[in-house]
Amino acid sequence: LEEIATSIEQETNQKIDADELLENLTRQLAKYYQILKNENGAATIRQQWAIRSTYFRGKSVTVKLENESVTGMTCGLEESGALRVETKNGEIKIIHAGVVERLRKND
């Protein structure tokens, strides 16, 4: 974990006030909770995530799962929010949990 762990301060080169961070995080969670309660809320959140995500579609990745690794190209999300990865043989793997590593050589 040490080789991949980071911090907000390390990533932004800014000292972050913990109370301010918690306040902003709580406000954003409340906002998205209200969106989620709407009829099409889950779809709206998925769409917003897809716009912001660097892994949503067209990225070469390896996903480390509990008992195996899956290598392929990201190809969107399932309705559940699971990541879809297309392997070299054309099989679509549905990834619910795992460690995603981007393979930069093909992106």
mmCIF file with all atom_site columns, C-alpha atoms in Angstrom:
data_model
loop_
_atom_site.group_PDB
_atom_site.id
_atom_site.type_symbol
_atom_site.label_atom_id
_atom_site.label_alt_id
_atom_site.label_comp_id
_atom_site.label_asym_id
_atom_site.label_entity_id
_atom_site.label_seq_id
_atom_site.pdbx_PDB_ins_code
_atom_site.Cartn_x
_atom_site.Cartn_y
_atom_site.Cartn_z
_atom_site.occupancy
_atom_site.B_iso_or_equiv
_atom_site.pdbx_formal_charge
_atom_site.auth_seq_id
_atom_site.auth_comp_id
_atom_site.auth_asym_id
_atom_site.auth_atom_id
_atom_site.pdbx_PDB_model_num
ATOM 1   C CA . LEU A 1 1   ? 0.000   0.000   0.000   1.00 0.00 ? 1   LEU A CA 1
ATOM 2   C CA . GLU A 1 2   ? 2.857   2.399   0.718   1.00 0.00 ? 2   GLU A CA 1
ATOM 3   C CA . GLU A 1 3   ? 3.874   2.546   -2.936  1.00 0.00 ? 3   GLU A CA 1
ATOM 4   C CA . ILE A 1 4   ? 0.398   3.729   -4.043  1.00 0.00 ? 4   ILE A CA 1
ATOM 5   C CA . ALA A 1 5   ? -0.843  5.638   -0.966  1.00 0.00 ? 5   ALA A CA 1
ATOM 6   C CA . THR A 1 6   ? -1.055  9.423   -1.215  1.00 0.00 ? 6   THR A CA 1
ATOM 7   C CA . SER A 1 7   ? -2.696  12.404  0.463   1.00 0.00 ? 7   SER A CA 1
ATOM 8   C CA . ILE A 1 8   ? -4.672  15.436  -0.622  1.00 0.00 ? 8   ILE A CA 1
ATOM 9   C CA . GLU A 1 9   ? -1.794  17.671  0.452   1.00 0.00 ? 9   GLU A CA 1
ATOM 10  C CA . GLN A 1 10  ? 0.694   15.622  -1.552  1.00 0.00 ? 10  GLN A CA 1
ATOM 11  C CA . GLU A 1 11  ? -1.495  15.618  -4.676  1.00 0.00 ? 11  GLU A CA 1
ATOM 12  C CA . THR A 1 12  ? -2.394  19.325  -4.581  1.00 0.00 ? 12  THR A CA 1
ATOM 13  C CA . ASN A 1 13  ? 0.696   20.862  -2.941  1.00 0.00 ? 13  ASN A CA 1
ATOM 14  C CA . GLN A 1 14  ? -1.730  22.672  -0.628  1.00 0.00 ? 14  GLN A CA 1
ATOM 15  C CA . LYS A 1 15  ? -2.260  22.458  3.106   1.00 0.00 ? 15  LYS A CA 1
ATOM 16  C CA . ILE A 1 16  ? -5.883  21.400  3.602   1.00 0.00 ? 16  ILE A CA 1
ATOM 17  C CA . ASP A 1 17  ? -7.852  22.283  6.728   1.00 0.00 ? 17  ASP A CA 1
ATOM 18  C CA . ALA A 1 18  ? -9.444  19.038  7.964   1.00 0.00 ? 18  ALA A CA 1
ATOM 19  C CA . ASP A 1 19  ? -12.593 20.776  9.283   1.00 0.00 ? 19  ASP A CA 1
ATOM 20  C CA . GLU A 1 20  ? -13.114 22.594  5.981   1.00 0.00 ? 20  GLU A CA 1
ATOM 21  C CA . LEU A 1 21  ? -12.594 19.365  4.059   1.00 0.00 ? 21  LEU A CA 1
ATOM 22  C CA . LEU A 1 22  ? -15.135 17.545  6.233   1.00 0.00 ? 22  LEU A CA 1
ATOM 23  C CA . GLU A 1 23  ? -17.639 20.392  5.829   1.00 0.00 ? 23  GLU A CA 1
ATOM 24  C CA . ASN A 1 24  ? -17.267 20.383  2.030   1.00 0.00 ? 24  ASN A CA 1
ATOM 25  C CA . LEU A 1 25  ? -17.466 16.595  1.878   1.00 0.00 ? 25  LEU A CA 1
ATOM 26  C CA . THR A 1 26  ? -20.620 16.567  4.012   1.00 0.00 ? 26  THR A CA 1
ATOM 27  C CA . ARG A 1 27  ? -22.218 19.257  1.837   1.00 0.00 ? 27  ARG A CA 1
ATOM 28  C CA . GLN A 1 28  ? -21.438 17.288  -1.354  1.00 0.00 ? 28  GLN A CA 1
ATOM 29  C CA . LEU A 1 29  ? -22.762 14.041  0.141   1.00 0.00 ? 29  LEU A CA 1
ATOM 30  C CA . ALA A 1 30  ? -26.012 15.811  1.080   1.00 0.00 ? 30  ALA A CA 1
ATOM 31  C CA . LYS A 1 31  ? -26.277 17.238  -2.451  1.00 0.00 ? 31  LYS A CA 1
ATOM 32  C CA . TYR A 1 32  ? -25.814 13.845  -4.101  1.00 0.00 ? 32  TYR A CA 1
ATOM 33  C CA . TYR A 1 33  ? -28.150 12.185  -1.607  1.00 0.00 ? 33  TYR A CA 1
ATOM 34  C CA . GLN A 1 34  ? -30.887 14.613  -2.686  1.00 0.00 ? 34  GLN A CA 1
ATOM 35  C CA . ILE A 1 35  ? -30.163 13.836  -6.350  1.00 0.00 ? 35  ILE A CA 1
ATOM 36  C CA . LEU A 1 36  ? -30.236 10.101  -5.614  1.00 0.00 ? 36  LEU A CA 1
ATOM 37  C CA . LYS A 1 37  ? -33.697 10.386  -4.037  1.00 0.00 ? 37  LYS A CA 1
ATOM 38  C CA . ASN A 1 38  ? -35.140 11.670  -7.339  1.00 0.00 ? 38  ASN A CA 1
ATOM 39  C CA . GLU A 1 39  ? -36.719 9.265   -9.831  1.00 0.00 ? 39  GLU A CA 1
ATOM 40  C CA . ASN A 1 40  ? -33.732 9.229   -12.210 1.00 0.00 ? 40  ASN A CA 1
ATOM 41  C CA . GLY A 1 41  ? -31.177 10.139  -9.561  1.00 0.00 ? 41  GLY A CA 1
ATOM 42  C CA . ALA A 1 42  ? -28.926 7.102   -9.936  1.00 0.00 ? 42  ALA A CA 1
ATOM 43  C CA . ALA A 1 43  ? -28.710 7.627   -13.700 1.00 0.00 ? 43  ALA A CA 1
ATOM 44  C CA . THR A 1 44  ? -27.903 11.315  -13.178 1.00 0.00 ? 44  THR A CA 1
ATOM 45  C CA . ILE A 1 45  ? -25.079 10.478  -10.771 1.00 0.00 ? 45  ILE A CA 1
ATOM 46  C CA . ARG A 1 46  ? -23.683 7.810   -13.120 1.00 0.00 ? 46  ARG A CA 1
ATOM 47  C CA . GLN A 1 47  ? -23.751 10.317  -15.982 1.00 0.00 ? 47  GLN A CA 1
ATOM 48  C CA . GLN A 1 48  ? -21.929 12.946  -13.916 1.00 0.00 ? 48  GLN A CA 1
ATOM 49  C CA . TRP A 1 49  ? -19.348 10.379  -12.807 1.00 0.00 ? 49  TRP A CA 1
ATOM 50  C CA . ALA A 1 50  ? -18.787 9.339   -16.426 1.00 0.00 ? 50  ALA A CA 1
ATOM 51  C CA . ILE A 1 51  ? -18.113 12.953  -17.430 1.00 0.00 ? 51  ILE A CA 1
ATOM 52  C CA . ARG A 1 52  ? -15.543 13.433  -14.659 1.00 0.00 ? 52  ARG A CA 1
ATOM 53  C CA . SER A 1 53  ? -13.930 9.993   -14.650 1.00 0.00 ? 53  SER A CA 1
ATOM 54  C CA . THR A 1 54  ? -10.604 9.435   -16.351 1.00 0.00 ? 54  THR A CA 1
ATOM 55  C CA . TYR A 1 55  ? -11.269 5.687   -16.315 1.00 0.00 ? 55  TYR A CA 1
ATOM 56  C CA . PHE A 1 56  ? -14.809 5.579   -17.698 1.00 0.00 ? 56  PHE A CA 1
ATOM 57  C CA . ARG A 1 57  ? -14.153 4.585   -21.305 1.00 0.00 ? 57  ARG A CA 1
ATOM 58  C CA . GLY A 1 58  ? -11.223 3.803   -23.570 1.00 0.00 ? 58  GLY A CA 1
ATOM 59  C CA . LYS A 1 59  ? -8.455  3.355   -21.009 1.00 0.00 ? 59  LYS A CA 1
ATOM 60  C CA . SER A 1 60  ? -6.110  0.379   -20.907 1.00 0.00 ? 60  SER A CA 1
ATOM 61  C CA . VAL A 1 61  ? -6.214  -1.048  -17.385 1.00 0.00 ? 61  VAL A CA 1
ATOM 62  C CA . THR A 1 62  ? -5.332  -4.026  -15.268 1.00 0.00 ? 62  THR A CA 1
ATOM 63  C CA . VAL A 1 63  ? -7.739  -4.712  -12.420 1.00 0.00 ? 63  VAL A CA 1
ATOM 64  C CA . LYS A 1 64  ? -6.417  -6.758  -9.541  1.00 0.00 ? 64  LYS A CA 1
ATOM 65  C CA . LEU A 1 65  ? -9.203  -8.841  -8.049  1.00 0.00 ? 65  LEU A CA 1
ATOM 66  C CA . GLU A 1 66  ? -9.078  -11.171 -5.061  1.00 0.00 ? 66  GLU A CA 1
ATOM 67  C CA . ASN A 1 67  ? -8.053  -14.277 -7.057  1.00 0.00 ? 67  ASN A CA 1
ATOM 68  C CA . GLU A 1 68  ? -7.148  -12.961 -10.520 1.00 0.00 ? 68  GLU A CA 1
ATOM 69  C CA . SER A 1 69  ? -6.238  -9.953  -12.618 1.00 0.00 ? 69  SER A CA 1
ATOM 70  C CA . VAL A 1 70  ? -8.208  -8.656  -15.595 1.00 0.00 ? 70  VAL A CA 1
ATOM 71  C CA . THR A 1 71  ? -6.468  -6.657  -18.333 1.00 0.00 ? 71  THR A CA 1
ATOM 72  C CA . GLY A 1 72  ? -8.357  -4.812  -21.032 1.00 0.00 ? 72  GLY A CA 1
ATOM 73  C CA . MET A 1 73  ? -10.002 -1.581  -22.122 1.00 0.00 ? 73  MET A CA 1
ATOM 74  C CA . THR A 1 74  ? -12.593 0.217   -20.002 1.00 0.00 ? 74  THR A CA 1
ATOM 75  C CA . CYS A 1 75  ? -15.971 0.407   -21.728 1.00 0.00 ? 75  CYS A CA 1
ATOM 76  C CA . GLY A 1 76  ? -18.379 2.167   -19.414 1.00 0.00 ? 76  GLY A CA 1
ATOM 77  C CA . LEU A 1 77  ? -20.452 1.325   -16.364 1.00 0.00 ? 77  LEU A CA 1
ATOM 78  C CA . GLU A 1 78  ? -23.238 -1.058  -15.512 1.00 0.00 ? 78  GLU A CA 1
ATOM 79  C CA . GLU A 1 79  ? -26.425 0.381   -13.991 1.00 0.00 ? 79  GLU A CA 1
ATOM 80  C CA . SER A 1 80  ? -25.111 -0.857  -10.637 1.00 0.00 ? 80  SER A CA 1
ATOM 81  C CA . GLY A 1 81  ? -22.017 1.329   -11.067 1.00 0.00 ? 81  GLY A CA 1
ATOM 82  C CA . ALA A 1 82  ? -19.700 -1.615  -11.764 1.00 0.00 ? 82  ALA A CA 1
ATOM 83  C CA . LEU A 1 83  ? -16.893 -0.960  -14.249 1.00 0.00 ? 83  LEU A CA 1
ATOM 84  C CA . ARG A 1 84  ? -17.018 -2.764  -17.599 1.00 0.00 ? 84  ARG A CA 1
ATOM 85  C CA . VAL A 1 85  ? -13.665 -3.961  -18.991 1.00 0.00 ? 85  VAL A CA 1
ATOM 86  C CA . GLU A 1 86  ? -13.324 -5.555  -22.436 1.00 0.00 ? 86  GLU A CA 1
ATOM 87  C CA . THR A 1 87  ? -10.504 -8.103  -22.581 1.00 0.00 ? 87  THR A CA 1
ATOM 88  C CA . LYS A 1 88  ? -8.351  -8.762  -25.667 1.00 0.00 ? 88  LYS A CA 1
ATOM 89  C CA . ASN A 1 89  ? -10.583 -11.696 -26.622 1.00 0.00 ? 89  ASN A CA 1
ATOM 90  C CA . GLY A 1 90  ? -13.667 -9.438  -26.619 1.00 0.00 ? 90  GLY A CA 1
ATOM 91  C CA . GLU A 1 91  ? -15.139 -10.694 -23.352 1.00 0.00 ? 91  GLU A CA 1
ATOM 92  C CA . ILE A 1 92  ? -16.767 -8.021  -21.169 1.00 0.00 ? 92  ILE A CA 1
ATOM 93  C CA . LYS A 1 93  ? -15.825 -8.409  -17.507 1.00 0.00 ? 93  LYS A CA 1
ATOM 94  C CA . ILE A 1 94  ? -17.977 -6.674  -14.913 1.00 0.00 ? 94  ILE A CA 1
ATOM 95  C CA . ILE A 1 95  ? -15.812 -5.341  -12.084 1.00 0.00 ? 95  ILE A CA 1
ATOM 96  C CA . HIS A 1 96  ? -17.578 -4.632  -8.786  1.00 0.00 ? 96  HIS A CA 1
ATOM 97  C CA . ALA A 1 97  ? -14.442 -4.213  -6.660  1.00 0.00 ? 97  ALA A CA 1
ATOM 98  C CA . GLY A 1 98  ? -10.716 -4.302  -7.262  1.00 0.00 ? 98  GLY A CA 1
ATOM 99  C CA . VAL A 1 99  ? -7.580  -2.238  -7.628  1.00 0.00 ? 99  VAL A CA 1
ATOM 100 C CA . VAL A 1 100 ? -7.560  -0.521  -11.033 1.00 0.00 ? 100 VAL A CA 1
ATOM 101 C CA . GLU A 1 101 ? -4.171  0.318   -12.527 1.00 0.00 ? 101 GLU A CA 1
ATOM 102 C CA . ARG A 1 102 ? -3.986  2.352   -15.711 1.00 0.00 ? 102 ARG A CA 1
ATOM 103 C CA . LEU A 1 103 ? -1.642  1.059   -18.390 1.00 0.00 ? 103 LEU A CA 1
ATOM 104 C CA . ARG A 1 104 ? -0.430  4.290   -19.974 1.00 0.00 ? 104 ARG A CA 1
ATOM 105 C CA . LYS A 1 105 ? 1.359   2.800   -22.974 1.00 0.00 ? 105 LYS A CA 1
ATOM 106 C CA . ASN A 1 106 ? -1.827  2.456   -25.089 1.00 0.00 ? 106 ASN A CA 1
ATOM 107 C CA . ASP A 1 107 ? -3.764  5.532   -23.952 1.00 0.00 ? 107 ASP A CA 1
#
